[in-house]
Amino acid sequence: MKKVINNPENVVREMLEGMTLAYPEQVRNLEDTTVLVRKDAPVAGKVAIVSGGGSGHEPAHAGYIGRGMLDAAVAGEMFTSPTPDQVIEAIRAVDSGQGVFLVIKNYTGDVMNFEMAREMAEAEGISVEQVVVNDDVAVEDSSFTTGRRGIAGTVFVHKIAGAKAAAGGSLKEVKEAAEKVVANTRSMGVALSPCTIPGAGKPNFQLEDDEMEVGIGIHGEPGTKREKIAPADDIAEELLQKVLEDSVDFDKSEVAVMVNGLGATPESELFIVNRYVHSKLREKGINVTHTFVGEYMTSLEMAGFSITLMKVDEEIKQLLDAEAAAPAFHR
Amino acid sequence: MKKVINNPENVVREMLEGMTLAYPEQVRNLEDTTVLVRKDAPVAGKVAIVSGGGSGHEPAHAGYIGRGMLDAAVAGEMFTSPTPDQVIEAIRAVDSGQGVFLVIKNYTGDVMNFEMAREMAEAEGISVEQVVVNDDVAVEDSSFTTGRRGIAGTVFVHKIAGAKAAAGGSLKEVKEAAEKVVANTRSMGVALSPCTIPGAGKPNFQLEDDEMEVGIGIHGEPGTKREKIAPADDIAEELLQKVLEDSVDFDKSEVAVMVNGLGATPESELFIVNRYVHSKLREKGINVTHTFVGEYMTSLEMAGFSITLMKVDEEIKQLLDAEAAAPAFHR
C-alpha cells in the first residue's frame, strides 16, 4: 500500500486541517468536529444546505462548500458514515432560522445517521428536510445500500438545491427542486482498478490485468459484471445504454452530462469518453446543455469513471447556471 | 496497460474533441490543428498568451484557456512537443495586434519548436515575446532538458501573465511580470508509481512496492534518488527543504503555495501534505497568502505530487487575485 499519509488513524483529521488551511476565506472547521462550514455561516435569511458522508470521495463533499452550494459538509472516516452527533453539529452551526436541507447519498449508514440527526435537530426546534440521492442504475441493492446507491449525481443535487436556497427559496421549494434532480438523474460507473482504504492496507477487490468491473460503486462495491477491458467507446456505450434505458425518459430531452473520474483516470481519458457521450446523444436527438468533466465524486485512487445524465427543464437550467463559488465547483 | 482509450494514435485528437464539446462557450479548436483557443479570440486590444507542450499533463494547458489566463494552448502528442507549424497557427489566431506572449516549459523540444514558431511569426510582422519556465529544483539536466525542468510552477506563470495582459499590460510588461514569477518560483516532486504513455504500452519506469522516486519529472524522467516510502510529513519535508534552500530567498517572505497531484494521488493525501507545508512555513516565519491544492500539472496516471512555492510581492498578489475564468482555474 503506497499512500501519502502519516498514521492511518489521523487521515481524516489531517485532511480536514489541510483543507481548512487551503481555503481559509471560504471554510472553517467547527472545533472538535469533522464538520467544515461556510466561513460566514449561518447565512441570514437563507435555507442552509448540509451534505456529507464517508471520506475518500474528495472533493465531495467539503469541496462544494460555498456561495450557491453547500453550507456545511460532514466528513466520516474513510468510506464510513459520519455519526449523528457530527451531523447535528453541522445543522446547528448553519441554521439561520430558515431551516436546513440535508442531501444524503443512499447508503444505509448515511441515511440512518443523517435521519437521527434530523430528529435531534427537530426536537431542538430546527426545521429540517432531506433528499436521498440514488442515481446509480447499476444495482438495486449492494453491500452498502438498500435500494440504489447515490454516486456522482449527488453533485447536481448540491448545485441545484444550493442555487435554489441562494435565490431565496423556502425549505419546501429547495426540497422540491432537489427531488426534481433526483427524479431526473441517472449514473453508472466502471472501475479499471481497485482502491485501498488507508487503515485496511490492502485493495478492496482484485481485478486481473485485462479486466474491468462494470457498474462499480464508489466504495468498490461489486457492479453488475466483470468484463474484459474494451475500447473507450465501447465502455462508454455500455454505461450510457444502461443510463438511457432506465426509468427516466430522456427521449428528445435536454440533459446535463457529467463524466466523473474515480481518482486515477487521467483527464485526457475522461475527455475521450465525453466525446463519445456527446456524439451518441446527438445521434439520439438528445440535446446536451451543460457538460462537466473531471473528478467530482472519487473513490480514493480507483481508476475508472462514471457517466451521469440529468434531464433538465428551464428551472433546472437556470439553477445550474446560477453563481456557485465553491473550491471544487464554479459557475 | 489499462486505459480508457480507443486507438492510441487518436488519443490526442479525441481528447481535444472531448474538451471542445465540454467547454463550447469557452474554447474552440482551430480546424485541422491541435490548437484550442479562446472562443472569442483574438481579444481586441489585449496581449495574447499562448502556452502548450506535450499532452498527458491535463488540465495543462487547455484547461487554462479563458479570461485572465491563456488565449491558446497547443497540444503535442503525449509527452511530445507540439511542432512549430501548430504553434504558429495558435499565434496567428490569437494576435490582436498587441503581440503574443509564449509561456514555454523548459524542455529541449518545446523551447526549440516554440522559438521556431516565434521566428516565423516575427517574419510575418507579429510581435512575440516569451518566457521559459524552469521551476523544478530537483535536477540540473535531464533526459528531456538542458537546465532545469518546467513543472507545476508554470500554472502560476499562466495566471500572472494572463492577469497582466487582461489588465491592459503591454507585451513588455507581461514579459516582466512573467519573468518575476519564474525568478521567484521553485518546485519539486515525488512519484509513488510510474505512468504509461498510451502508444508505449508499458510504464516509463519501475518502482518496487516500498519505493518512491524523489525529484521526479512530469514525464517520468529520473529524479535525484530512489528511497523507501516514508510518512507524508517526511516526504513533504524533504521536498520543501530542497525548495527552500534553493536560490530564492524565501526567508520571512510571503508565498503562494501549490500542492499539485500528478494524477492518481487522492485529494485527501494532497491536503495532508498541504497541512504539513503550512505548519512548516509558519514555523519558519514565511506567510502563505494563497494556496492551491489539486491536479494542475499531471503526468497521466502517475501517483505522487509536487510542492511549489512562489514568493509574492504586492503586484503578484494583486495579479493572483484578479479574475480568471478558465475551466481548470477560477478566481
Tab-separated table of C-alpha atoms in Angstrom, chain A:
chain	number	residue	atom	x	y	z
A	1	MET	CA	0.000	0.000	0.000
A	2	LYS	CA	1.591	3.232	-1.152
A	3	LYS	CA	-0.047	6.268	0.320
A	4	VAL	CA	0.981	9.792	1.163
A	5	ILE	CA	-0.266	9.638	4.730
A	6	ASN	CA	1.044	9.631	8.273
A	7	ASN	CA	-0.822	7.495	10.820
A	8	PRO	CA	-3.857	5.947	9.055
A	9	GLU	CA	-5.961	6.871	12.084
A	10	ASN	CA	-5.305	10.566	11.505
A	11	VAL	CA	-6.019	10.719	7.789
A	12	VAL	CA	-9.415	12.408	8.030
A	13	ARG	CA	-8.398	14.879	10.720
A	14	GLU	CA	-5.206	15.853	8.884
A	15	MET	CA	-7.094	16.121	5.586
A	16	LEU	CA	-9.636	18.483	7.158
A	17	GLU	CA	-6.825	20.585	8.623
A	18	GLY	CA	-5.207	20.768	5.202
A	19	MET	CA	-8.487	21.761	3.574
A	20	THR	CA	-9.156	24.463	6.129
A	21	LEU	CA	-5.666	25.853	5.588
A	22	ALA	CA	-6.169	25.735	1.813
A	23	TYR	CA	-9.454	27.660	1.811
A	24	PRO	CA	-9.261	29.932	4.885
A	25	GLU	CA	-11.547	32.541	3.370
A	26	GLN	CA	-14.204	30.023	2.372
A	27	VAL	CA	-14.441	27.372	5.083
A	28	ARG	CA	-13.875	26.864	8.760
A	29	ASN	CA	-13.698	23.715	10.840
A	30	LEU	CA	-16.135	23.519	13.745
A	31	GLU	CA	-13.919	22.919	16.735
A	32	ASP	CA	-13.608	19.279	17.843
A	33	THR	CA	-15.701	18.029	14.911
A	34	THR	CA	-15.201	16.680	11.402
A	35	VAL	CA	-17.548	19.365	10.085
A	36	LEU	CA	-16.483	22.118	7.695
A	37	VAL	CA	-18.879	25.026	7.279
A	38	ARG	CA	-19.004	28.156	5.160
A	39	LYS	CA	-16.806	30.789	6.757
A	40	ASP	CA	-19.796	33.141	7.023
A	41	ALA	CA	-22.322	30.546	8.288
A	42	PRO	CA	-25.071	30.881	9.310
A	43	VAL	CA	-26.111	32.959	6.295
A	44	ALA	CA	-29.017	35.139	7.372
A	45	GLY	CA	-32.346	34.592	5.646
A	46	LYS	CA	-31.221	31.545	3.663
A	47	VAL	CA	-32.106	27.864	3.893
A	48	ALA	CA	-28.866	26.036	4.699
A	49	ILE	CA	-27.715	23.001	2.715
A	50	VAL	CA	-25.818	20.237	4.527
A	51	SER	CA	-24.277	17.148	2.964
A	52	GLY	CA	-21.555	14.720	3.862
A	53	GLY	CA	-20.741	11.076	4.118
A	54	GLY	CA	-17.719	8.862	4.346
A	55	SER	CA	-14.386	10.410	3.367
A	56	GLY	CA	-12.407	9.186	0.361
A	57	HIS	CA	-14.660	10.823	-2.238
A	58	GLU	CA	-12.916	14.200	-2.336
A	59	PRO	CA	-13.654	16.840	-3.487
A	60	ALA	CA	-17.002	15.526	-2.188
A	61	HIS	CA	-18.250	16.929	-0.049
A	62	ALA	CA	-16.276	19.756	1.536
A	63	GLY	CA	-15.097	20.997	-1.870
A	64	TYR	CA	-18.671	22.012	-2.582
A	65	ILE	CA	-18.982	24.386	0.347
A	66	GLY	CA	-19.521	27.927	-0.812
A	67	ARG	CA	-21.892	30.530	-2.177
A	68	GLY	CA	-24.623	28.831	-4.180
A	69	MET	CA	-23.832	25.314	-2.954
A	70	LEU	CA	-23.316	23.762	0.496
A	71	ASP	CA	-23.276	25.474	3.865
A	72	ALA	CA	-21.675	22.508	5.592
A	73	ALA	CA	-20.105	19.138	4.852
A	74	VAL	CA	-19.774	16.410	7.459
A	75	ALA	CA	-16.860	14.024	6.977
A	76	GLY	CA	-16.969	10.471	8.231
A	77	GLU	CA	-13.960	8.197	8.426
A	78	MET	CA	-12.857	6.698	5.083
A	79	PHE	CA	-15.900	5.118	3.396
A	80	THR	CA	-17.757	5.294	6.725
A	81	SER	CA	-20.823	7.347	7.546
A	82	PRO	CA	-20.377	10.296	9.888
A	83	THR	CA	-22.089	9.848	13.241
A	84	PRO	CA	-25.335	11.641	14.139
A	85	ASP	CA	-23.559	13.819	16.701
A	86	GLN	CA	-21.316	15.194	13.933
A	87	VAL	CA	-24.270	15.829	11.626
A	88	ILE	CA	-26.228	17.659	14.325
A	89	GLU	CA	-23.256	19.949	14.925
A	90	ALA	CA	-23.363	20.908	11.259
A	91	ILE	CA	-27.112	21.520	11.357
A	92	ARG	CA	-26.865	23.716	14.449
A	93	ALA	CA	-23.970	25.730	13.025
A	94	VAL	CA	-25.598	26.649	9.721
A	95	ASP	CA	-29.283	27.129	10.588
A	96	SER	CA	-30.237	30.790	10.285
A	97	GLY	CA	-33.833	30.128	11.255
A	98	GLN	CA	-34.936	29.345	7.691
A	99	GLY	CA	-34.342	25.634	8.116
A	100	VAL	CA	-31.757	23.125	6.968
A	101	PHE	CA	-31.843	20.818	3.971
A	102	LEU	CA	-29.910	17.541	4.064
A	103	VAL	CA	-28.507	15.941	0.896
A	104	ILE	CA	-27.904	12.284	1.716
A	105	LYS	CA	-26.387	9.655	-0.564
A	106	ASN	CA	-28.325	6.420	-0.346
A	107	TYR	CA	-26.153	4.268	1.891
A	108	THR	CA	-27.677	2.552	4.880
A	109	GLY	CA	-25.365	4.187	7.406
A	110	ASP	CA	-25.678	7.680	5.953
A	111	VAL	CA	-29.463	7.559	5.786
A	112	MET	CA	-29.723	6.266	9.349
A	113	ASN	CA	-27.269	8.734	10.850
A	114	PHE	CA	-28.497	11.811	8.989
A	115	GLU	CA	-32.096	10.961	9.869
A	116	MET	CA	-31.175	10.505	13.524
A	117	ALA	CA	-29.510	13.920	13.478
A	118	ARG	CA	-32.587	15.332	11.803
A	119	GLU	CA	-34.781	14.074	14.604
A	120	MET	CA	-32.451	15.566	17.196
A	121	ALA	CA	-32.495	18.904	15.365
A	122	GLU	CA	-36.257	18.926	15.048
A	123	ALA	CA	-36.513	18.251	18.782
A	124	GLU	CA	-34.464	21.439	19.214
A	125	GLY	CA	-36.912	23.364	17.056
A	126	ILE	CA	-34.894	23.452	13.847
A	127	SER	CA	-36.859	22.780	10.636
A	128	VAL	CA	-35.132	20.073	8.614
A	129	GLU	CA	-35.950	18.465	5.287
A	130	GLN	CA	-33.942	15.987	3.252
A	131	VAL	CA	-33.481	14.190	-0.028
A	132	VAL	CA	-31.866	10.801	-0.554
A	133	VAL	CA	-29.868	10.549	-3.776
A	134	ASN	CA	-29.959	7.231	-5.609
A	135	ASP	CA	-28.735	7.919	-9.135
A	136	ASP	CA	-26.741	4.721	-9.709
A	137	VAL	CA	-28.617	2.460	-12.141
A	138	ALA	CA	-26.152	-0.419	-11.817
A	139	VAL	CA	-27.577	-2.497	-8.993
A	140	GLU	CA	-30.701	-2.497	-6.878
A	141	ASP	CA	-29.121	-3.430	-3.548
A	142	SER	CA	-25.463	-3.671	-2.566
A	143	SER	CA	-23.233	-4.354	0.397
A	144	PHE	CA	-23.595	-0.713	1.438
A	145	THR	CA	-27.171	0.004	0.409
A	146	THR	CA	-30.768	-0.961	0.348
A	147	GLY	CA	-32.010	0.329	-2.984
A	148	ARG	CA	-29.899	2.224	-5.450
A	149	ARG	CA	-26.678	3.916	-4.478
A	150	GLY	CA	-26.037	7.623	-4.588
A	151	ILE	CA	-22.956	8.493	-6.634
A	152	ALA	CA	-21.773	11.422	-8.804
A	153	GLY	CA	-25.292	12.710	-9.484
A	154	THR	CA	-25.207	13.957	-5.901
A	155	VAL	CA	-23.117	16.898	-7.079
A	156	PHE	CA	-26.006	18.041	-9.278
A	157	VAL	CA	-28.251	17.925	-6.211
A	158	HIS	CA	-25.778	20.088	-4.310
A	159	LYS	CA	-25.747	22.572	-7.152
A	160	ILE	CA	-29.479	22.814	-7.690
A	161	ALA	CA	-30.506	22.786	-4.023
A	162	GLY	CA	-27.744	25.291	-3.274
A	163	ALA	CA	-28.804	27.612	-6.081
A	164	LYS	CA	-32.456	27.400	-5.061
A	165	ALA	CA	-31.562	28.286	-1.484
A	166	ALA	CA	-29.278	31.117	-2.611
A	167	ALA	CA	-32.155	32.507	-4.703
A	168	GLY	CA	-34.285	32.759	-1.583
A	169	GLY	CA	-36.202	29.503	-1.977
A	170	SER	CA	-38.066	28.228	1.064
A	171	LEU	CA	-37.222	24.895	2.652
A	172	LYS	CA	-40.165	23.381	0.784
A	173	GLU	CA	-39.038	24.872	-2.530
A	174	VAL	CA	-35.466	23.680	-2.030
A	175	LYS	CA	-36.773	20.197	-1.323
A	176	GLU	CA	-38.935	20.245	-4.475
A	177	ALA	CA	-36.012	21.317	-6.631
A	178	ALA	CA	-33.758	18.655	-5.122
A	179	GLU	CA	-36.395	15.980	-5.625
A	180	LYS	CA	-36.729	17.005	-9.248
A	181	VAL	CA	-32.992	16.455	-9.692
A	182	VAL	CA	-33.113	13.052	-8.019
A	183	ALA	CA	-36.063	12.014	-10.173
A	184	ASN	CA	-34.259	13.029	-13.362
A	185	THR	CA	-30.658	11.983	-12.735
A	186	ARG	CA	-29.106	8.623	-13.555
A	187	SER	CA	-25.488	7.435	-13.410
A	188	MET	CA	-23.335	4.393	-13.902
A	189	GLY	CA	-19.653	3.707	-13.350
A	190	VAL	CA	-16.840	1.354	-14.261
A	191	ALA	CA	-13.592	0.541	-12.459
A	192	LEU	CA	-10.299	-0.460	-14.030
A	193	SER	CA	-8.531	-0.829	-10.702
A	194	PRO	CA	-9.484	-1.084	-7.017
A	195	CYS	CA	-8.564	1.303	-4.234
A	196	THR	CA	-7.171	0.825	-0.763
A	197	ILE	CA	-8.616	2.278	2.418
A	198	PRO	CA	-5.661	3.654	4.436
A	199	GLY	CA	-6.494	1.629	7.545
A	200	ALA	CA	-7.083	-1.583	5.621
A	201	GLY	CA	-3.702	-1.878	3.965
A	202	LYS	CA	-4.937	-3.903	1.000
A	203	PRO	CA	-7.167	-3.251	-2.020
A	204	ASN	CA	-10.910	-3.683	-1.585
A	205	PHE	CA	-11.132	-6.069	-4.548
A	206	GLN	CA	-8.928	-7.577	-7.226
A	207	LEU	CA	-9.037	-7.212	-10.991
A	208	GLU	CA	-6.906	-9.056	-13.499
A	209	ASP	CA	-4.709	-7.041	-15.863
A	210	ASP	CA	-7.269	-7.246	-18.655
A	211	GLU	CA	-10.438	-6.887	-16.597
A	212	MET	CA	-12.828	-4.127	-15.621
A	213	GLU	CA	-15.753	-4.086	-13.190
A	214	VAL	CA	-18.876	-2.618	-14.784
A	215	GLY	CA	-21.408	-0.947	-12.501
A	216	ILE	CA	-18.928	-0.417	-9.686
A	217	GLY	CA	-19.883	1.573	-6.571
A	218	ILE	CA	-17.790	4.396	-5.150
A	219	HIS	CA	-16.618	2.196	-2.276
A	220	GLY	CA	-15.589	-0.658	-4.523
A	221	GLU	CA	-18.899	-2.451	-4.039
A	222	PRO	CA	-19.380	-5.014	-6.792
A	223	GLY	CA	-21.046	-3.978	-10.003
A	224	THR	CA	-23.145	-5.912	-12.468
A	225	LYS	CA	-20.377	-7.843	-14.157
A	226	ARG	CA	-16.697	-8.274	-14.724
A	227	GLU	CA	-15.625	-7.981	-18.348
A	228	LYS	CA	-12.540	-7.875	-20.485
A	229	ILE	CA	-11.366	-4.308	-20.885
A	230	ALA	CA	-12.693	-2.746	-24.091
A	231	PRO	CA	-12.077	0.378	-26.180
A	232	ALA	CA	-13.263	3.625	-24.567
A	233	ASP	CA	-16.209	3.995	-26.928
A	234	ASP	CA	-17.485	0.506	-26.120
A	235	ILE	CA	-17.224	1.074	-22.369
A	236	ALA	CA	-18.959	4.429	-22.658
A	237	GLU	CA	-21.654	2.864	-24.843
A	238	GLU	CA	-22.325	0.156	-22.278
A	239	LEU	CA	-22.713	2.629	-19.401
A	240	LEU	CA	-24.698	5.113	-21.460
A	241	GLN	CA	-27.127	2.442	-22.655
A	242	LYS	CA	-27.909	1.376	-19.095
A	243	VAL	CA	-28.428	5.008	-18.081
A	244	LEU	CA	-30.649	5.766	-21.077
A	245	GLU	CA	-32.809	2.688	-20.826
A	246	ASP	CA	-33.536	3.265	-17.153
A	247	SER	CA	-36.772	4.827	-15.906
A	248	VAL	CA	-36.137	8.453	-16.903
A	249	ASP	CA	-37.471	9.237	-20.364
A	250	PHE	CA	-34.517	11.003	-21.950
A	251	ASP	CA	-36.024	10.804	-25.424
A	252	LYS	CA	-35.575	14.128	-27.302
A	253	SER	CA	-34.902	15.822	-23.983
A	254	GLU	CA	-32.269	18.287	-22.836
A	255	VAL	CA	-29.625	16.953	-20.464
A	256	ALA	CA	-26.640	17.966	-18.381
A	257	VAL	CA	-23.744	15.486	-18.654
A	258	MET	CA	-21.145	14.649	-16.047
A	259	VAL	CA	-18.159	12.451	-16.881
A	260	ASN	CA	-16.650	11.863	-13.461
A	261	GLY	CA	-13.202	10.435	-12.784
A	262	LEU	CA	-12.975	7.999	-9.877
A	263	GLY	CA	-9.465	9.005	-8.883
A	264	ALA	CA	-6.642	7.685	-11.039
A	265	THR	CA	-8.026	8.089	-14.539
A	266	PRO	CA	-6.282	10.856	-16.498
A	267	GLU	CA	-8.437	13.778	-17.571
A	268	SER	CA	-7.466	13.055	-21.174
A	269	GLU	CA	-9.360	9.757	-20.941
A	270	LEU	CA	-12.410	11.435	-19.427
A	271	PHE	CA	-12.491	13.788	-22.398
A	272	ILE	CA	-12.341	10.827	-24.790
A	273	VAL	CA	-15.406	9.423	-23.020
A	274	ASN	CA	-17.109	12.809	-23.159
A	275	ARG	CA	-16.567	12.939	-26.894
A	276	TYR	CA	-18.355	9.623	-27.308
A	277	VAL	CA	-21.210	10.586	-24.973
A	278	HIS	CA	-21.837	13.788	-26.904
A	279	SER	CA	-21.775	12.119	-30.295
A	280	LYS	CA	-24.104	9.361	-29.151
A	281	LEU	CA	-26.584	11.739	-27.543
A	282	ARG	CA	-26.571	13.957	-30.632
A	283	GLU	CA	-27.347	10.892	-32.724
A	284	LYS	CA	-30.315	10.164	-30.474
A	285	GLY	CA	-31.652	13.702	-30.657
A	286	ILE	CA	-30.823	14.441	-27.030
A	287	ASN	CA	-29.503	17.970	-26.561
A	288	VAL	CA	-26.607	18.486	-24.119
A	289	THR	CA	-26.967	21.868	-22.425
A	290	HIS	CA	-24.196	21.587	-19.805
A	291	THR	CA	-21.109	19.396	-19.513
A	292	PHE	CA	-18.919	18.655	-16.515
A	293	VAL	CA	-15.735	16.621	-16.936
A	294	GLY	CA	-13.402	15.988	-14.020
A	295	GLU	CA	-13.086	14.442	-10.589
A	296	TYR	CA	-16.286	15.312	-8.734
A	297	MET	CA	-17.002	12.175	-6.692
A	298	THR	CA	-13.979	9.944	-6.348
A	299	SER	CA	-13.155	6.639	-4.763
A	300	LEU	CA	-9.655	7.277	-3.445
A	301	GLU	CA	-7.173	6.191	-6.131
A	302	MET	CA	-9.548	3.934	-8.065
A	303	ALA	CA	-9.120	4.036	-11.856
A	304	GLY	CA	-12.369	4.342	-13.733
A	305	PHE	CA	-15.177	6.771	-14.337
A	306	SER	CA	-18.919	7.259	-14.240
A	307	ILE	CA	-21.366	8.848	-16.643
A	308	THR	CA	-24.273	10.886	-15.255
A	309	LEU	CA	-27.182	12.328	-17.201
A	310	MET	CA	-29.582	14.805	-15.647
A	311	LYS	CA	-32.668	15.692	-17.639
A	312	VAL	CA	-33.136	19.438	-17.356
A	313	ASP	CA	-36.011	21.882	-17.762
A	314	GLU	CA	-35.977	25.684	-17.761
A	315	GLU	CA	-35.902	25.910	-13.961
A	316	ILE	CA	-33.055	23.415	-13.599
A	317	LYS	CA	-31.038	25.045	-16.385
A	318	GLN	CA	-31.374	28.419	-14.708
A	319	LEU	CA	-30.313	26.991	-11.346
A	320	LEU	CA	-27.390	25.178	-12.975
A	321	ASP	CA	-26.234	28.471	-14.486
A	322	ALA	CA	-26.572	30.423	-11.239
A	323	GLU	CA	-23.435	31.587	-9.462
A	324	ALA	CA	-21.530	28.990	-7.440
A	325	ALA	CA	-18.268	29.704	-5.683
A	326	ALA	CA	-17.060	26.539	-4.011
A	327	PRO	CA	-13.430	25.383	-4.144
A	328	ALA	CA	-14.371	22.487	-6.463
A	329	PHE	CA	-17.279	24.000	-8.375
A	330	HIS	CA	-17.513	27.391	-10.037
A	331	ARG	CA	-20.080	28.958	-12.290
